[in-house]
Short mmCIF file of C-alpha atoms and ligand atoms in Angstrom, two decimals:
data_model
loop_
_atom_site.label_atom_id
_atom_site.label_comp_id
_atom_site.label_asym_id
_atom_site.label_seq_id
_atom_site.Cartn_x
_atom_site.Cartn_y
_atom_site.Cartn_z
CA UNK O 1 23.74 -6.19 -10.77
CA UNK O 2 21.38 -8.94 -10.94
CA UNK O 3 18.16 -10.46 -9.02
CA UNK O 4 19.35 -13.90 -6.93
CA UNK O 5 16.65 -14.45 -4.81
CA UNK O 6 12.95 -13.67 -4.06
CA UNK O 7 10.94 -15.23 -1.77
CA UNK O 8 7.66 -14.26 -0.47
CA UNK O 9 6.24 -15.39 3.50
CA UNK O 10 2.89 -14.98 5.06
CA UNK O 11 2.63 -12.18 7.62
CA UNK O 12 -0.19 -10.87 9.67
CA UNK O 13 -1.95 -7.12 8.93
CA UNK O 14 -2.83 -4.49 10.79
CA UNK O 15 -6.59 -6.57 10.67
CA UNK O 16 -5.08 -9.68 12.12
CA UNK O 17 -5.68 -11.54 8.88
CA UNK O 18 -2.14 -12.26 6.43
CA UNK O 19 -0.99 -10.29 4.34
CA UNK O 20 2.28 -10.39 2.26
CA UNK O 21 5.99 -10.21 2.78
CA UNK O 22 8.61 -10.13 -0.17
CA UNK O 23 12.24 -10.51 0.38
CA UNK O 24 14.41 -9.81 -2.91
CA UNK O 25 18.45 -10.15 -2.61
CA UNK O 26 21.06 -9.11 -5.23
CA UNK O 27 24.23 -10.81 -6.35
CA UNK O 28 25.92 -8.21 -4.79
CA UNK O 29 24.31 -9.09 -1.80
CA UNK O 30 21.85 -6.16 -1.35
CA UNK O 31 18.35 -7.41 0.22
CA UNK O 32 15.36 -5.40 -0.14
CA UNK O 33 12.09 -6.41 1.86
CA UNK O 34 8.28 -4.70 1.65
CA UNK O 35 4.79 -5.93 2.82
CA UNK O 36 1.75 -5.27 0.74
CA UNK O 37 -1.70 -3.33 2.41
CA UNK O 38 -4.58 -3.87 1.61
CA UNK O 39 -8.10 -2.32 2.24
CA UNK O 40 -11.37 -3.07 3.98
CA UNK O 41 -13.79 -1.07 1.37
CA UNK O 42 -11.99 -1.86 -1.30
CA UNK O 43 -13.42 -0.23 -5.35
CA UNK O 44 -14.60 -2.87 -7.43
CA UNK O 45 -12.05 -2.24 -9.97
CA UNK O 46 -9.10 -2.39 -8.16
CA UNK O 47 -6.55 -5.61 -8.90
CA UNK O 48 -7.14 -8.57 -7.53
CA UNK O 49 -6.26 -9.30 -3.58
CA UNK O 50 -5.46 -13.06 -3.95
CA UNK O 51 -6.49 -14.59 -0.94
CA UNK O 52 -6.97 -18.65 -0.35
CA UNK O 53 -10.06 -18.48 0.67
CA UNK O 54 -9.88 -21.79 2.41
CA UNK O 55 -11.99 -21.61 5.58
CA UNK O 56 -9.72 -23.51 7.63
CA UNK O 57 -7.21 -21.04 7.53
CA UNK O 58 -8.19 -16.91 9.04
CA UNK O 59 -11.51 -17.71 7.55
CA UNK O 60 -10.46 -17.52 4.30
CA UNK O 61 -8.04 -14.70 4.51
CA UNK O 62 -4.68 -16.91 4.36
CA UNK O 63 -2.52 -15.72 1.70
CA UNK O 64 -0.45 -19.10 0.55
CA UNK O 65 -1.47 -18.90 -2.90
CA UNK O 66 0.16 -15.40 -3.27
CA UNK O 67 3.16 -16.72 -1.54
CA UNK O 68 3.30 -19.67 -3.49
CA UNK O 69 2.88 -17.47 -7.08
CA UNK O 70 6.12 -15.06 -5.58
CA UNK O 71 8.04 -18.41 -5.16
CA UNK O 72 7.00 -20.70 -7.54
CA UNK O 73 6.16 -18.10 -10.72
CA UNK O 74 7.51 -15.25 -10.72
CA UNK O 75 10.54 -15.68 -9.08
CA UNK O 76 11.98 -18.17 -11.61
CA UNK O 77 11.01 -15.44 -14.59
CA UNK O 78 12.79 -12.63 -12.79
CA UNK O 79 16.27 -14.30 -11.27
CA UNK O 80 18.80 -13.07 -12.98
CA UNK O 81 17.09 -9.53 -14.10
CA UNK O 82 18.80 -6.26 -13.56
CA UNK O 83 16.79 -4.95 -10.38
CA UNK O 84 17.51 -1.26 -11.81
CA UNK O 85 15.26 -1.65 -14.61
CA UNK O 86 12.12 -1.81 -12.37
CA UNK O 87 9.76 -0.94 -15.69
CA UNK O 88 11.44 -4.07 -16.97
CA UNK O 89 10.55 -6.07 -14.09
CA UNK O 90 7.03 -5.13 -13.73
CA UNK O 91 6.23 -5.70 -17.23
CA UNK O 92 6.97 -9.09 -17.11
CA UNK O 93 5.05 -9.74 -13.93
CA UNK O 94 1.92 -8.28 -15.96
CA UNK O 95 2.90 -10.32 -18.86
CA UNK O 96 3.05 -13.34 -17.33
CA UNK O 97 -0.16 -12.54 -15.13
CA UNK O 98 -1.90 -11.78 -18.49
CA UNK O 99 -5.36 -10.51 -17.08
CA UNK O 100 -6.20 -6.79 -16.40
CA UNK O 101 -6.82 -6.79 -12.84
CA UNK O 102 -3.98 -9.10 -11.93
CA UNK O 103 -6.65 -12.04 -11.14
CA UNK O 104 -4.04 -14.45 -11.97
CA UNK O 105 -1.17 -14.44 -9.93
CA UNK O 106 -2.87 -11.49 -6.98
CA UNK O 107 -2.27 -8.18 -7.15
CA UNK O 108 -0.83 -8.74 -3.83
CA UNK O 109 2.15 -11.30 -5.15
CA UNK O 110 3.25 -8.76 -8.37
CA UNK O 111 3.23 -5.60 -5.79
CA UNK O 112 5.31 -7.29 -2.94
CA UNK O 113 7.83 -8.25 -5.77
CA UNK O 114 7.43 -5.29 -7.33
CA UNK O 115 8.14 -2.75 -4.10
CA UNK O 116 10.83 -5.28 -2.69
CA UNK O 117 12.97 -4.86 -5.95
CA UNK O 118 13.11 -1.48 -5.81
CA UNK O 119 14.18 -1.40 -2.42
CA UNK O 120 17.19 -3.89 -3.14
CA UNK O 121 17.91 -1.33 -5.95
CA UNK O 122 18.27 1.41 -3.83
CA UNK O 123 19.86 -0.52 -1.39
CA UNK O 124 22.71 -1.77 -4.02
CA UNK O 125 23.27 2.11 -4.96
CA UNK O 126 23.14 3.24 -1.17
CA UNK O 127 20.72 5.82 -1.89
CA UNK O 128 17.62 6.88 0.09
CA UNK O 129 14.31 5.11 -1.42
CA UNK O 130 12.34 8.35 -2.41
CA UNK O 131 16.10 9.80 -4.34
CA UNK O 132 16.05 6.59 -5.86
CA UNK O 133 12.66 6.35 -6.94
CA UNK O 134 13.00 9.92 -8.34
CA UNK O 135 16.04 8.80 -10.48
CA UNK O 136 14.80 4.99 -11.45
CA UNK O 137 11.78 6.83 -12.72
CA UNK O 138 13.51 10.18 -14.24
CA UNK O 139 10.66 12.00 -12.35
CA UNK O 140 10.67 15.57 -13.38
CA UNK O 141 10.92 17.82 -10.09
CA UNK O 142 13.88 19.47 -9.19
CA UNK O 143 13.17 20.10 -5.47
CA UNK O 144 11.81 17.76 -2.65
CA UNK O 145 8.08 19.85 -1.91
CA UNK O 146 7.13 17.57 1.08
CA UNK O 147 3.60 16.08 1.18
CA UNK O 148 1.00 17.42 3.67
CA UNK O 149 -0.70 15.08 5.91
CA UNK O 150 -4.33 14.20 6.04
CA UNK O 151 -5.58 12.62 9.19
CA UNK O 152 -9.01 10.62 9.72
CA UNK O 153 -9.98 11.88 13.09
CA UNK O 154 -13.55 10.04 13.21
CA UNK O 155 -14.42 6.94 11.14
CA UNK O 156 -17.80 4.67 10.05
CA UNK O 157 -19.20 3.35 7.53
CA UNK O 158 -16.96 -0.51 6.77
CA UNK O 159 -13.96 1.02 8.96
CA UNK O 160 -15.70 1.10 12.54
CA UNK O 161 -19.06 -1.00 13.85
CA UNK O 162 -22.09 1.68 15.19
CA UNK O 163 -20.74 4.77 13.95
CA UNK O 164 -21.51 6.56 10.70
CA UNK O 165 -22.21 5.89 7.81
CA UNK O 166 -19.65 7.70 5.66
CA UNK O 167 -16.32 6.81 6.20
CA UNK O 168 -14.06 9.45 7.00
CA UNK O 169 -13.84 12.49 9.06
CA UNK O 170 -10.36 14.21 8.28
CA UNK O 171 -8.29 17.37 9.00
CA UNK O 172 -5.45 18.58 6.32
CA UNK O 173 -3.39 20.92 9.23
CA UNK O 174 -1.53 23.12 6.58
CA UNK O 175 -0.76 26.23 8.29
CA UNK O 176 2.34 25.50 10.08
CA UNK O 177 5.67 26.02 8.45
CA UNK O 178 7.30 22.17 8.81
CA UNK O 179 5.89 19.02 7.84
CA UNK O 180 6.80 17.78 11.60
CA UNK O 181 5.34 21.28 13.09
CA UNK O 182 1.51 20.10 10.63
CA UNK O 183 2.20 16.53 12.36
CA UNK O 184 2.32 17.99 16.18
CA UNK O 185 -0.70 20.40 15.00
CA UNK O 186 -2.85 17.31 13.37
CA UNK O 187 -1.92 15.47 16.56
CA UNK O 188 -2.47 17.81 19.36
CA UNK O 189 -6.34 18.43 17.45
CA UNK O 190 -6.57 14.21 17.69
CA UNK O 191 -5.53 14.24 21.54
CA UNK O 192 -8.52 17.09 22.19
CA UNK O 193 -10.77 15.32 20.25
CA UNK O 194 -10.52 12.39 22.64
CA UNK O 195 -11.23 14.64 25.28
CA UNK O 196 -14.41 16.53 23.63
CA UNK O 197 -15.66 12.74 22.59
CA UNK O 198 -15.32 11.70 26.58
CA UNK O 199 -17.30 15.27 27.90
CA UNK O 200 -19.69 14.82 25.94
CA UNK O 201 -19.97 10.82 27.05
CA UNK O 202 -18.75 9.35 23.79
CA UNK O 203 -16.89 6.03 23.26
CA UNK O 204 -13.44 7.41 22.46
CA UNK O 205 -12.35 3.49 21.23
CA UNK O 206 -10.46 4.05 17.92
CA UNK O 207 -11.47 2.14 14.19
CA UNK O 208 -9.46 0.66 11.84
CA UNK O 209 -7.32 3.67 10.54
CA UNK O 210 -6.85 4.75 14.27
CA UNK O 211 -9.71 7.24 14.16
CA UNK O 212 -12.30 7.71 17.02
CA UNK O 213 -15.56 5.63 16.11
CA UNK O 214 -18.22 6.79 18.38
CA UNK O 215 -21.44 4.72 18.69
CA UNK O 216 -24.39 7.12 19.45
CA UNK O 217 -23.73 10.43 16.82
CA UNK O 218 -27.14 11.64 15.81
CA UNK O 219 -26.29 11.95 12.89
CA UNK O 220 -23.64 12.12 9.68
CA UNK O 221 -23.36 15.77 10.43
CA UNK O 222 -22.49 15.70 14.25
CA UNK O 223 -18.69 14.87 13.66
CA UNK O 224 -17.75 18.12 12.13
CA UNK O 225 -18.68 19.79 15.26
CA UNK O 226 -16.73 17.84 17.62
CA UNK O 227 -13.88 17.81 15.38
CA UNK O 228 -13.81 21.87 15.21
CA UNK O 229 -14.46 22.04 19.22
CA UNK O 230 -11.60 20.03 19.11
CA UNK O 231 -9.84 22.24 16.58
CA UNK O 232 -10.29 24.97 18.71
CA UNK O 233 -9.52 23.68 21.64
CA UNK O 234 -6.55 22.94 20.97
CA UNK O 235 -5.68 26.10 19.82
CA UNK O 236 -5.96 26.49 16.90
CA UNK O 237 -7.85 28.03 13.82
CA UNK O 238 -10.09 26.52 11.43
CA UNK O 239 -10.45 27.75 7.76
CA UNK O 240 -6.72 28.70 8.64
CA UNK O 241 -4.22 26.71 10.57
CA UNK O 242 -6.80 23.24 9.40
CA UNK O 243 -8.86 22.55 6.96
CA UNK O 244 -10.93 19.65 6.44
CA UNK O 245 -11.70 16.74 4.32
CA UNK O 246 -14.31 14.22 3.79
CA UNK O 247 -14.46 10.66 2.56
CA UNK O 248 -18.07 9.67 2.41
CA UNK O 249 -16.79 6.62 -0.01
CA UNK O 250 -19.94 6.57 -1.39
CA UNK O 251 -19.31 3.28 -3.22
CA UNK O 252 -20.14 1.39 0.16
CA UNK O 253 -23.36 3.19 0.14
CA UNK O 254 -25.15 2.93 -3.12
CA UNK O 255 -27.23 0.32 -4.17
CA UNK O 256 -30.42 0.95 -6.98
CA UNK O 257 -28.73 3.75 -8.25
CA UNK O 258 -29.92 5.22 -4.69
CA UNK O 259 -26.89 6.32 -2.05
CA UNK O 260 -28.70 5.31 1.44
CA UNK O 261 -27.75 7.22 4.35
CA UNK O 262 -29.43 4.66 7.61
CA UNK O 263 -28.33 6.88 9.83
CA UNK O 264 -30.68 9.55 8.81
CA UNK O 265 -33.14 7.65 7.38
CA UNK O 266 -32.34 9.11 3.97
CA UNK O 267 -32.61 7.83 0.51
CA UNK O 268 -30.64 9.91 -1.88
CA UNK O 269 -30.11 10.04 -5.44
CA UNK O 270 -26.94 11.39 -6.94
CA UNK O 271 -28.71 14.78 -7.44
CA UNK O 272 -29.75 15.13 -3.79
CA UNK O 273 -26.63 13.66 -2.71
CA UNK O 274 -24.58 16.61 -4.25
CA UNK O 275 -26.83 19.14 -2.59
CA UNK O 276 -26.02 17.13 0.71
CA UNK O 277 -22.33 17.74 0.69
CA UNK O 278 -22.94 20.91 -1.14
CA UNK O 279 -24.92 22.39 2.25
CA UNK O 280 -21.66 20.81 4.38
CA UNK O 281 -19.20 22.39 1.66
CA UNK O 282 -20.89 25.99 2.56
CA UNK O 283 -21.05 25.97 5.99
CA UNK O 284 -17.21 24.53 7.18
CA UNK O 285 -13.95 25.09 5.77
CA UNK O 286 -13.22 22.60 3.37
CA UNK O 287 -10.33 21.39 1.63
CA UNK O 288 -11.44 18.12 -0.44
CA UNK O 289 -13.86 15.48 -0.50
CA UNK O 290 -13.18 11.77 -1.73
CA UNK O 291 -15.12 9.76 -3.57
CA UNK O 292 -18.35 12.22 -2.99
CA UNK O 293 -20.11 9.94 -5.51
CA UNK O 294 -19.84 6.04 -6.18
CA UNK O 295 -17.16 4.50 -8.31
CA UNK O 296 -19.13 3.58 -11.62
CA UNK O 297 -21.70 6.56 -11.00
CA UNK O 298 -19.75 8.65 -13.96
CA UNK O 299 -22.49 11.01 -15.34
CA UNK O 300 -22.67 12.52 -11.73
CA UNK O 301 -19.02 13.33 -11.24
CA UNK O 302 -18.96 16.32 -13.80
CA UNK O 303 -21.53 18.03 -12.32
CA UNK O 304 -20.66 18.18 -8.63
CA UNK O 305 -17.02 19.10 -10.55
CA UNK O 306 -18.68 21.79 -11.88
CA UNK O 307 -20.78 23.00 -9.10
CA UNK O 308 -17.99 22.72 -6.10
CA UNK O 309 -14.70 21.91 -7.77
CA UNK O 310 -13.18 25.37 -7.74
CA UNK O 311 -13.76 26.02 -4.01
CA UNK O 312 -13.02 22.03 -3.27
CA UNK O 313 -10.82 19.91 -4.32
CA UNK O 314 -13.31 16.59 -6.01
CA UNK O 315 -10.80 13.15 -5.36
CA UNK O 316 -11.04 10.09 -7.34
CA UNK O 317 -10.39 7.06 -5.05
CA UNK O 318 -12.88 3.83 -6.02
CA UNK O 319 -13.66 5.71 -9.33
CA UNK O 320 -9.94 5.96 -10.41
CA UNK O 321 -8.56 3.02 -8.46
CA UNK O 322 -4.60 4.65 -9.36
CA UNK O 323 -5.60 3.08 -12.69
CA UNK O 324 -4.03 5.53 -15.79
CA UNK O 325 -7.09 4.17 -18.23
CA UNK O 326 -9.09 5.13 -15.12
CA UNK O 327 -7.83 8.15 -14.64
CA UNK O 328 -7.73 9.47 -18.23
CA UNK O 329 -11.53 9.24 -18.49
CA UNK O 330 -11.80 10.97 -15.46
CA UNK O 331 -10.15 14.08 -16.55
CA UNK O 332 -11.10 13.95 -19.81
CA UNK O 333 -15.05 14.08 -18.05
CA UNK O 334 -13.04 16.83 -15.66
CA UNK O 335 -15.28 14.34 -12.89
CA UNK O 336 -11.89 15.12 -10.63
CA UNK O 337 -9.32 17.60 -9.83
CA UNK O 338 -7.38 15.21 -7.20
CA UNK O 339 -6.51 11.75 -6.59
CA UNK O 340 -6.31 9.42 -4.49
CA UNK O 341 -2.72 6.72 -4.76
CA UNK O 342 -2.77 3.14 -3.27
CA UNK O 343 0.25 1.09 -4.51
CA UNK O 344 -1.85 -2.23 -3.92
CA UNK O 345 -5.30 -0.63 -6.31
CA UNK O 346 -3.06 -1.03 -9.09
CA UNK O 347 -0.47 -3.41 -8.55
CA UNK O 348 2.78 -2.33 -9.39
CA UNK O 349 5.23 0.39 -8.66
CA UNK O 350 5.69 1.11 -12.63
CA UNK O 351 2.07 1.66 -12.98
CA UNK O 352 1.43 3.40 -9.35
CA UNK O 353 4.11 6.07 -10.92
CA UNK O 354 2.53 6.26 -14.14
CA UNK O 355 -0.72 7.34 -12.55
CA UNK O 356 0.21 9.98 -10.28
CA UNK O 357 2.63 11.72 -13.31
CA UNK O 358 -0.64 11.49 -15.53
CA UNK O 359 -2.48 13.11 -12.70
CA UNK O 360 0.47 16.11 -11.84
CA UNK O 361 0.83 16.60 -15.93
CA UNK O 362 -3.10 17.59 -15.66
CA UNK O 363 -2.58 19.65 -12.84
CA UNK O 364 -4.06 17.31 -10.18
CA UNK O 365 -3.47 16.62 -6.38
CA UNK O 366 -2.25 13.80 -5.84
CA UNK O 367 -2.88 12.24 -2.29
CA UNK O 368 -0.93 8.71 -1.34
CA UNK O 369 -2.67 7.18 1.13
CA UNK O 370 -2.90 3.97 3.50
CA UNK O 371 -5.38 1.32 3.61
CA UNK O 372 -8.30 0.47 5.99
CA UNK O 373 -8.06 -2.82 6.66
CA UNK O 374 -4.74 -4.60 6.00
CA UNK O 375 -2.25 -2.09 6.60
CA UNK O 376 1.69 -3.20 7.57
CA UNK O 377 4.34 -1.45 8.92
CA UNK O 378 5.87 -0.69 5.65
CA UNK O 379 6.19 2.93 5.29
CA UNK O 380 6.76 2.65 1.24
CA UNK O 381 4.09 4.93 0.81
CA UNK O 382 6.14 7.85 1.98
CA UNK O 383 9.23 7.51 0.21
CA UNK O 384 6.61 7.36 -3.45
CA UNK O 385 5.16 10.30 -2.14
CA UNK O 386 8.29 11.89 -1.41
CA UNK O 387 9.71 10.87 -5.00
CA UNK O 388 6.59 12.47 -7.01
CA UNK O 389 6.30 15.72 -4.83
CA UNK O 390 2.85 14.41 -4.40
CA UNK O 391 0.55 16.97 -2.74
CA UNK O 392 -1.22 14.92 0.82
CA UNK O 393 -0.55 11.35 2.34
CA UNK O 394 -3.77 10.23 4.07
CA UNK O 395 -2.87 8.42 7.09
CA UNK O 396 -3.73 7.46 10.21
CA UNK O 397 -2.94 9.27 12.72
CA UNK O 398 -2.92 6.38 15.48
CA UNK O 399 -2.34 3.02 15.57
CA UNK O 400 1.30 1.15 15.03
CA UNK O 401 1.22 0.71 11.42
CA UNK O 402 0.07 4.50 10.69
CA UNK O 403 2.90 5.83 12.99
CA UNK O 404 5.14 4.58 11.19
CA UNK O 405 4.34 6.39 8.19
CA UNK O 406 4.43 9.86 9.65
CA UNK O 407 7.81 8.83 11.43
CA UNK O 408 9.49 8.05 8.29
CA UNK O 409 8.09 11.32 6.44
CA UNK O 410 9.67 13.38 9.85
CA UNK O 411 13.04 11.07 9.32
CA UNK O 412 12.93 12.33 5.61
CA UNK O 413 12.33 16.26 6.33
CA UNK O 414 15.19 15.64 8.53
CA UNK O 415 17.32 14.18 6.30
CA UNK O 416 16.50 16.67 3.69
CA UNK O 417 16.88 19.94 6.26
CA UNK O 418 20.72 18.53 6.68
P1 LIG P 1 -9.90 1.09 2.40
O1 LIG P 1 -10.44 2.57 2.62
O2 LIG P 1 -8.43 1.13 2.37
O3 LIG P 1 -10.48 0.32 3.53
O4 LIG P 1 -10.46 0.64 1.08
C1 LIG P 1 -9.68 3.72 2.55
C2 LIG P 1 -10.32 4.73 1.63
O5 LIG P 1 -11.44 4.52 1.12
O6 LIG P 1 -9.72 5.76 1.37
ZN1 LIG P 2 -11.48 6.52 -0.07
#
């Protein structure tokens, strides 16, 4: 079996700006296609989104010099490659991109390439993407466990104008027996929530992950309380049926070494900061919180670790940027006990996989998640979350491209139920 043909096109994201499209096709005639997120509050240390930045084209946003790297570059180094040895493959797109966040040819190019080939694989052996994955990878777990989904019910901060300003509001429904019976529950809380927001004579207009984005909140704190009227509205049982989970991203606030909360008219510093969530963390039912602290603010980490991390679960998402040199230092600090997984942070499928088998050998969550911004309607995400029995996926839940996602996890605990 052998790579014939890449070849990468400009398509448009979830944002209305480009994003990428790969198309790889084997000798045998297999094709394999996948489009590449990316994210609106993106860490610092994540690889490189290439964009053109020519402000003729989407302001900047085109994306014809990752294109143009797919077809030009890397194609010609990877035609007539065995698209089974996906390690293979991958190394030689960070070889020949020689940098370490993938400045050279985009992050974006090497991951479209990158997910594309593994689909033709699995095409070529006419086997389910997350069996495949599991096998390509010799991934250790015997049974499919099926990931959980976390939903972003309310959003701020860089996701939604005139809201809050942390990020995410989300529920982890957990209590019901299926995956698709946790979907219905997550989704039948979203649908009351619309109707607590419009009662109460907030803007139930949705952000970009699909979440409500109400202008007019007094404060950070106010969304927990809709979100449980909501909970129990619809019928269900916090602390029990849902839990819920927090991501402040904290990155997007800090500046001085001080995390400033506008809203409130609050100027934190790390210390405070932990006593802030620590007040939230006592008085509702929490599951995790993300990114609690900002990405480079590593002496912090180990103590809110130490002070909440055996009631919460503490998840790395700008600090460990799926990055396995990233993620190492994080648990050797023990700064984390989850993580968060975004296929375009790193950069390759090789890597992404790497990271999250790092993370379950030290007894991690890991949680695979979407992006803010430039999302597509490639539900990839799943099937690797599938594959590594991963704990969560953090999506959505509205909007098109989010959908998706949760549609192909239901098609999978279909398939698998047969
Ligand atoms: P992003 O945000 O994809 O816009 O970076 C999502 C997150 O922080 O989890
Ligand atoms: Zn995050």
């Amino acid at each position: 079996m052998k790579i014939k043909q890449i070849q990468a096109r400009e398509i448009l994201s979830s944002g209305a700006t480009p994003s990428l499209e790969v198309k790889v096709v084997l000798d045998n005639g297999a094709v394999g296609m996948a489009s590449v997120p990316f994210g609106a509050s993106a860490g610092i240390h994540e690889a490189c989104v290439l964009f053109d930045k020519d402000v003729k084209r989407f302001g900047g946003a085109g994306m014809l010099k990752a294109v143009a790297d797919v077809n030009d570059k890397i194609a010609p180094k990877l035609i007539g490659q065995n698209p089974l040895e996906q390690k293979k493959i991958d190394q030689i797109m960070i070889e020949l991109d020689g940098t370490d966040n993938k400045s050279k040819l985009g992050g974006n190019a090497i991951l479209g390439v990158s997910l594309a080939a593994a689909r033709a694989a699995a095409m070529a052996k006419k086997m389910p993407l997350y069996a495949y994955l599991r096998e390509c990878f010799h991934l250790p777990y015997k049974k499919y466990v099926l990931p959980k989904p976390m939903m972003v019910m309310i959003e701020g901060g860089k996701h939604a104008a005139d809201s809050t300003d942390l990020q995410e509001y989300l529920i982890t429904p957990v209590g019901q027996k299926t995956i698709k019976e946790n979907i219905r529950c997550g989704a039948e809380i979203y649908l009351a929530l619309k109707k607590v927001l419009k009662e109460k004579g907030l803007n139930a207009n949705v952000g970009n992950e699909g979440a409500f984005a109400p202008a007019g909140l007094k404060d950070n704190e106010a969304p927990w309380q809709l979100i449980l009227q909501a909970i129990k509205n619809a019928g269900y049982t916090a602390g029990k049926d849902v839990m819920l989970s927090a991501d402040p991203a904290t990155s997007e606030i800090f500046t001085n070494g001080k995390y400033h909360l506008k809203k409130e008219g609050l100027t934190l510093s790390s210390r405070q900061l932990i006593n802030y969530f620590k007040k939230w963390v006592a008085k509702y039912p929490f599951l995790s919180l993300e990114d609690p602290l900002a990405e480079d603010d590593w002496e912090s980490w180990p103590i809110i670790m130490k002070e909440l991390g055996k009631k919460v679960r503490i998840v790395g998402d700008d600090l460990t940027v799926t990055n396995p040199e990233r993620l190492a230092k994080a648990i050797k600090l023990k700064a984390i006990n989850a993580i968060l997984i975004k296929l375009n942070q790193i950069g390759t499928l090789s890597e992404t996989i790497q990271t999250i088998e790092i993370a379950h050998q030290a007894k991690l969550w890991s949680i695979v998640s979407h992006r803010g911004g430039g999302e597509t309607n490639d539900a990839f995400m799943i099937d690797l979350a599938v594959a590594t029995n991963s704990e969560f996926v953090k999506v959505g839940i509205s909007r098109g491209e989010r959908v998706e996602k949760y549609n192909r996890l239901m098609e999978i605990e279909d398939e698998l139920s047969f």
